[in-house]
């Protein structure tokens, strides 16, 4: 009962993360939901395989998520400096 | 951790409940600072789950890196972005929002119907037997 309960949790939070990623109007919330999705994938993987490989994979993904969050937030700050607004609706950057 | 049975289950249920509320708050709250703090709550709860699963190093690494570095970085970025434009309440529910919510709900329900049907005990017993075989090989080598 405990095993399936935790899997339900991870599926539920994964769907919430995807929902927040698709329907968010500012970029910071999209990045937050992206970090949530990454974290949940590692959590469900570590929960399924109880060997050492799960731990190593989790450390790997944590480092990857840290690098990706740093790069994404720096891009976000430069976009905000250029355009004074971080709405995703206004992202017609290739339209000059 | 080798806690007694009922304490283990109570902790799992409590953490699951807090995770549910944190996930809802992350998406539905309009202020981005609130959603960033609820992300911190969700990450701390997942770290406590890792403690319950006997992987202590990953739990501490998650606590240090995710909560201590990534969450703080996200909060800094939210503070940099100008806060005066979040007060405008343009929070109406578009057709795209409803469609993606329907898709996500169908994802959850389809997974919820397939998870009890798959025989997890077969998969778990094979991984446990692999672990026992690995331990036996390591002991034989040493």
GROMACS .gro file of C-alpha atoms in nm:
model
  238
    1UNK     CA    1   0.000   0.000   0.000
    2UNK     CA    2   0.283   0.234   0.078
    3UNK     CA    3   0.459   0.163  -0.250
    4UNK     CA    4   0.161   0.245  -0.470
    5UNK     CA    5   0.078   0.547  -0.258
    6UNK     CA    6   0.417   0.700  -0.328
    7UNK     CA    7   0.385   0.622  -0.699
    8UNK     CA    8   0.047   0.796  -0.703
    9UNK     CA    9   0.212   1.099  -0.544
   10UNK     CA   10   0.486   1.114  -0.803
   11UNK     CA   11   0.241   1.082  -1.092
   12UNK     CA   12   0.018   1.351  -0.945
   13UNK     CA   13   0.304   1.596  -0.892
   14UNK     CA   14   0.439   1.518  -1.239
   15UNK     CA   15   0.105   1.610  -1.396
   16UNK     CA   16   0.091   1.926  -1.184
   17UNK     CA   17   0.440   2.015  -1.303
   18UNK     CA   18   0.346   1.967  -1.667
   19UNK     CA   19   0.029   2.169  -1.620
   20UNK     CA   20   0.220   2.453  -1.458
   21UNK     CA   21   0.489   2.441  -1.723
   22UNK     CA   22   0.244   2.470  -2.011
   23UNK     CA   23  -0.001   2.720  -1.867
   24UNK     CA   24   0.218   2.971  -1.692
   25UNK     CA   25   0.239   3.325  -1.814
   26UNK     CA   26   0.570   3.422  -1.662
   27UNK     CA   27   0.895   3.244  -1.719
   28UNK     CA   28   0.996   3.201  -1.355
   29UNK     CA   29   0.699   2.978  -1.283
   30UNK     CA   30   0.784   2.770  -1.590
   31UNK     CA   31   1.139   2.722  -1.460
   32UNK     CA   32   1.003   2.631  -1.116
   33UNK     CA   33   0.779   2.362  -1.265
   34UNK     CA   34   1.065   2.233  -1.477
   35UNK     CA   35   1.276   2.184  -1.165
   36UNK     CA   36   0.982   2.007  -1.003
   37UNK     CA   37   0.949   1.766  -1.296
   38UNK     CA   38   1.320   1.682  -1.291
   39UNK     CA   39   1.311   1.622  -0.919
   40UNK     CA   40   1.011   1.394  -0.940
   41UNK     CA   41   1.162   1.185  -1.217
   42UNK     CA   42   1.469   1.119  -1.003
   43UNK     CA   43   1.250   1.049  -0.702
   44UNK     CA   44   1.038   0.787  -0.878
   45UNK     CA   45   1.345   0.629  -1.033
   46UNK     CA   46   1.523   0.606  -0.699
   47UNK     CA   47   1.209   0.465  -0.544
   48UNK     CA   48   1.180   0.188  -0.802
   49UNK     CA   49   1.539   0.068  -0.816
   50UNK     CA   50   1.688   0.028  -0.473
   51UNK     CA   51   2.044  -0.037  -0.591
   52UNK     CA   52   2.346   0.186  -0.595
   53UNK     CA   53   2.277   0.288  -0.954
   54UNK     CA   54   1.969   0.479  -0.844
   55UNK     CA   55   2.172   0.691  -0.601
   56UNK     CA   56   2.438   0.770  -0.860
   57UNK     CA   57   2.175   0.863  -1.114
   58UNK     CA   58   2.006   1.090  -0.861
   59UNK     CA   59   2.333   1.275  -0.788
   60UNK     CA   60   2.394   1.309  -1.159
   61UNK     CA   61   2.050   1.458  -1.222
   62UNK     CA   62   2.081   1.693  -0.924
   63UNK     CA   63   2.405   1.836  -1.062
   64UNK     CA   64   2.250   1.862  -1.408
   65UNK     CA   65   1.945   2.044  -1.272
   66UNK     CA   66   2.167   2.290  -1.084
   67UNK     CA   67   2.359   2.380  -1.398
   68UNK     CA   68   2.042   2.410  -1.601
   69UNK     CA   69   1.873   2.630  -1.343
   70UNK     CA   70   2.172   2.863  -1.336
   71UNK     CA   71   2.178   2.899  -1.713
   72UNK     CA   72   1.802   2.939  -1.740
   73UNK     CA   73   1.785   3.206  -1.475
   74UNK     CA   74   2.071   3.403  -1.629
   75UNK     CA   75   1.891   3.394  -1.964
   76UNK     CA   76   1.576   3.509  -1.785
   77UNK     CA   77   1.752   3.804  -1.626
   78UNK     CA   78   1.904   3.914  -1.957
   79UNK     CA   79   1.564   3.889  -2.125
   80UNK     CA   80   1.414   4.099  -1.851
   81UNK     CA   81   1.687   4.357  -1.887
   82UNK     CA   82   1.623   4.386  -2.260
   83UNK     CA   83   1.247   4.384  -2.266
   84UNK     CA   84   1.131   4.494  -1.921
   85UNK     CA   85   0.871   4.215  -1.907
   86UNK     CA   86   0.887   3.838  -1.880
   87UNK     CA   87   0.558   3.734  -2.029
   88UNK     CA   88   0.571   3.421  -2.239
   89UNK     CA   89   0.292   3.558  -2.457
   90UNK     CA   90   0.525   3.822  -2.590
   91UNK     CA   91   0.790   3.581  -2.703
   92UNK     CA   92   0.810   3.663  -3.072
   93UNK     CA   93   1.182   3.702  -3.056
   94UNK     CA   94   1.248   3.575  -3.405
   95UNK     CA   95   1.006   3.823  -3.554
   96UNK     CA   96   1.210   4.124  -3.654
   97UNK     CA   97   1.553   0.404   0.825
   98UNK     CA   98   1.444   0.116   1.043
   99UNK     CA   99   1.156   0.283   1.216
  100UNK     CA  100   0.869   0.079   1.357
  101UNK     CA  101   0.591   0.009   1.112
  102UNK     CA  102   0.313   0.247   1.209
  103UNK     CA  103   0.548   0.546   1.248
  104UNK     CA  104   0.684   0.478   0.902
  105UNK     CA  105   0.339   0.470   0.746
  106UNK     CA  106   0.222   0.778   0.935
  107UNK     CA  107   0.527   0.969   0.816
  108UNK     CA  108   0.469   0.860   0.457
  109UNK     CA  109   0.106   0.968   0.469
  110UNK     CA  110   0.187   1.300   0.632
  111UNK     CA  111   0.462   1.379   0.382
  112UNK     CA  112   0.232   1.280   0.099
  113UNK     CA  113  -0.035   1.514   0.223
  114UNK     CA  114   0.209   1.803   0.254
  115UNK     CA  115   0.335   1.724  -0.097
  116UNK     CA  116  -0.020   1.738  -0.233
  117UNK     CA  117  -0.083   2.077  -0.079
  118UNK     CA  118   0.255   2.211  -0.186
  119UNK     CA  119   0.202   2.102  -0.544
  120UNK     CA  120  -0.137   2.268  -0.559
  121UNK     CA  121  -0.001   2.585  -0.406
  122UNK     CA  122   0.287   2.591  -0.651
  123UNK     CA  123   0.059   2.609  -0.951
  124UNK     CA  124  -0.244   2.794  -0.825
  125UNK     CA  125  -0.088   3.080  -0.631
  126UNK     CA  126  -0.055   3.398  -0.834
  127UNK     CA  127   0.238   3.559  -0.654
  128UNK     CA  128   0.563   3.401  -0.784
  129UNK     CA  129   0.735   3.437  -0.446
  130UNK     CA  130   0.466   3.213  -0.293
  131UNK     CA  131   0.514   2.953  -0.564
  132UNK     CA  132   0.892   2.963  -0.514
  133UNK     CA  133   0.851   2.903  -0.141
  134UNK     CA  134   0.608   2.619  -0.202
  135UNK     CA  135   0.870   2.469  -0.433
  136UNK     CA  136   1.107   2.481  -0.137
  137UNK     CA  137   0.850   2.300   0.075
  138UNK     CA  138   0.804   2.031  -0.190
  139UNK     CA  139   1.180   1.980  -0.220
  140UNK     CA  140   1.222   1.948   0.159
  141UNK     CA  141   0.943   1.687   0.166
  142UNK     CA  142   1.105   1.487  -0.111
  143UNK     CA  143   1.433   1.501   0.079
  144UNK     CA  144   1.259   1.358   0.386
  145UNK     CA  145   1.125   1.080   0.163
  146UNK     CA  146   1.482   1.003   0.063
  147UNK     CA  147   1.568   0.977   0.432
  148UNK     CA  148   1.293   0.721   0.475
  149UNK     CA  149   1.430   0.519   0.184
  150UNK     CA  150   1.774   0.469   0.344
  151UNK     CA  151   1.958   0.679   0.088
  152UNK     CA  152   2.105   0.934   0.323
  153UNK     CA  153   2.363   1.084   0.092
  154UNK     CA  154   2.113   1.170  -0.179
  155UNK     CA  155   1.882   1.321   0.081
  156UNK     CA  156   2.149   1.552   0.218
  157UNK     CA  157   2.272   1.635  -0.134
  158UNK     CA  158   1.917   1.724  -0.237
  159UNK     CA  159   1.874   1.938   0.072
  160UNK     CA  160   2.199   2.121   0.013
  161UNK     CA  161   2.184   2.166  -0.363
  162UNK     CA  162   1.816   2.187  -0.445
  163UNK     CA  163   1.685   2.377  -0.147
  164UNK     CA  164   2.003   2.559  -0.055
  165UNK     CA  165   2.124   2.661  -0.399
  166UNK     CA  166   1.859   2.624  -0.668
  167UNK     CA  167   1.566   2.748  -0.465
  168UNK     CA  168   1.762   3.048  -0.338
  169UNK     CA  169   1.868   3.123  -0.696
  170UNK     CA  170   1.507   3.110  -0.810
  171UNK     CA  171   1.402   3.346  -0.532
  172UNK     CA  172   1.680   3.586  -0.629
  173UNK     CA  173   1.560   3.577  -0.990
  174UNK     CA  174   1.201   3.643  -0.880
  175UNK     CA  175   1.320   3.942  -0.682
  176UNK     CA  176   1.515   4.076  -0.978
  177UNK     CA  177   1.216   4.061  -1.205
  178UNK     CA  178   1.004   4.366  -1.139
  179UNK     CA  179   0.731   4.288  -0.893
  180UNK     CA  180   0.491   4.562  -0.990
  181UNK     CA  181   0.353   4.379  -1.288
  182UNK     CA  182   0.238   4.075  -1.093
  183UNK     CA  183  -0.027   4.274  -0.909
  184UNK     CA  184  -0.236   4.304  -1.221
  185UNK     CA  185  -0.489   4.026  -1.198
  186UNK     CA  186  -0.502   3.878  -1.542
  187UNK     CA  187  -0.588   3.540  -1.404
  188UNK     CA  188  -0.873   3.432  -1.625
  189UNK     CA  189  -0.908   3.070  -1.725
  190UNK     CA  190  -0.846   3.032  -2.097
  191UNK     CA  191  -0.938   2.741  -2.320
  192UNK     CA  192  -0.578   2.624  -2.324
  193UNK     CA  193  -0.572   2.608  -1.945
  194UNK     CA  194  -0.883   2.391  -1.941
  195UNK     CA  195  -0.749   2.163  -2.212
  196UNK     CA  196  -0.417   2.105  -2.040
  197UNK     CA  197  -0.591   2.046  -1.710
  198UNK     CA  198  -0.805   1.781  -1.880
  199UNK     CA  199  -0.497   1.619  -2.031
  200UNK     CA  200  -0.318   1.616  -1.696
  201UNK     CA  201  -0.619   1.471  -1.518
  202UNK     CA  202  -0.645   1.194  -1.777
  203UNK     CA  203  -0.274   1.123  -1.734
  204UNK     CA  204  -0.321   1.091  -1.358
  205UNK     CA  205  -0.626   0.870  -1.388
  206UNK     CA  206  -0.475   0.640  -1.650
  207UNK     CA  207  -0.165   0.596  -1.434
  208UNK     CA  208  -0.381   0.541  -1.128
  209UNK     CA  209  -0.562   0.256  -1.303
  210UNK     CA  210  -0.246   0.092  -1.432
  211UNK     CA  211  -0.030   0.119  -1.121
  212UNK     CA  212  -0.233  -0.126  -0.907
  213UNK     CA  213  -0.259  -0.369  -1.200
  214UNK     CA  214   0.112  -0.417  -1.262
  215UNK     CA  215   0.278  -0.672  -1.041
  216UNK     CA  216   0.539  -0.461  -0.866
  217UNK     CA  217   0.643  -0.739  -0.636
  218UNK     CA  218   0.796  -0.931  -0.924
  219UNK     CA  219   1.007  -0.632  -1.024
  220UNK     CA  220   1.103  -0.557  -0.665
  221UNK     CA  221   1.202  -0.917  -0.592
  222UNK     CA  222   1.422  -0.930  -0.901
  223UNK     CA  223   1.601  -0.610  -0.801
  224UNK     CA  224   1.642  -0.739  -0.446
  225UNK     CA  225   1.780  -1.068  -0.572
  226UNK     CA  226   2.024  -0.875  -0.793
  227UNK     CA  227   2.130  -0.684  -0.487
  228UNK     CA  228   2.186  -1.004  -0.293
  229UNK     CA  229   2.385  -1.150  -0.583
  230UNK     CA  230   2.596  -0.834  -0.600
  231UNK     CA  231   2.664  -0.850  -0.228
  232UNK     CA  232   2.763  -1.214  -0.263
  233UNK     CA  233   3.001  -1.136  -0.549
  234UNK     CA  234   3.158  -0.847  -0.359
  235UNK     CA  235   3.208  -1.066  -0.053
  236UNK     CA  236   3.361  -1.341  -0.266
  237UNK     CA  237   3.602  -1.099  -0.434
  238UNK     CA  238   3.721  -0.951  -0.106
   0.00000   0.00000   0.00000
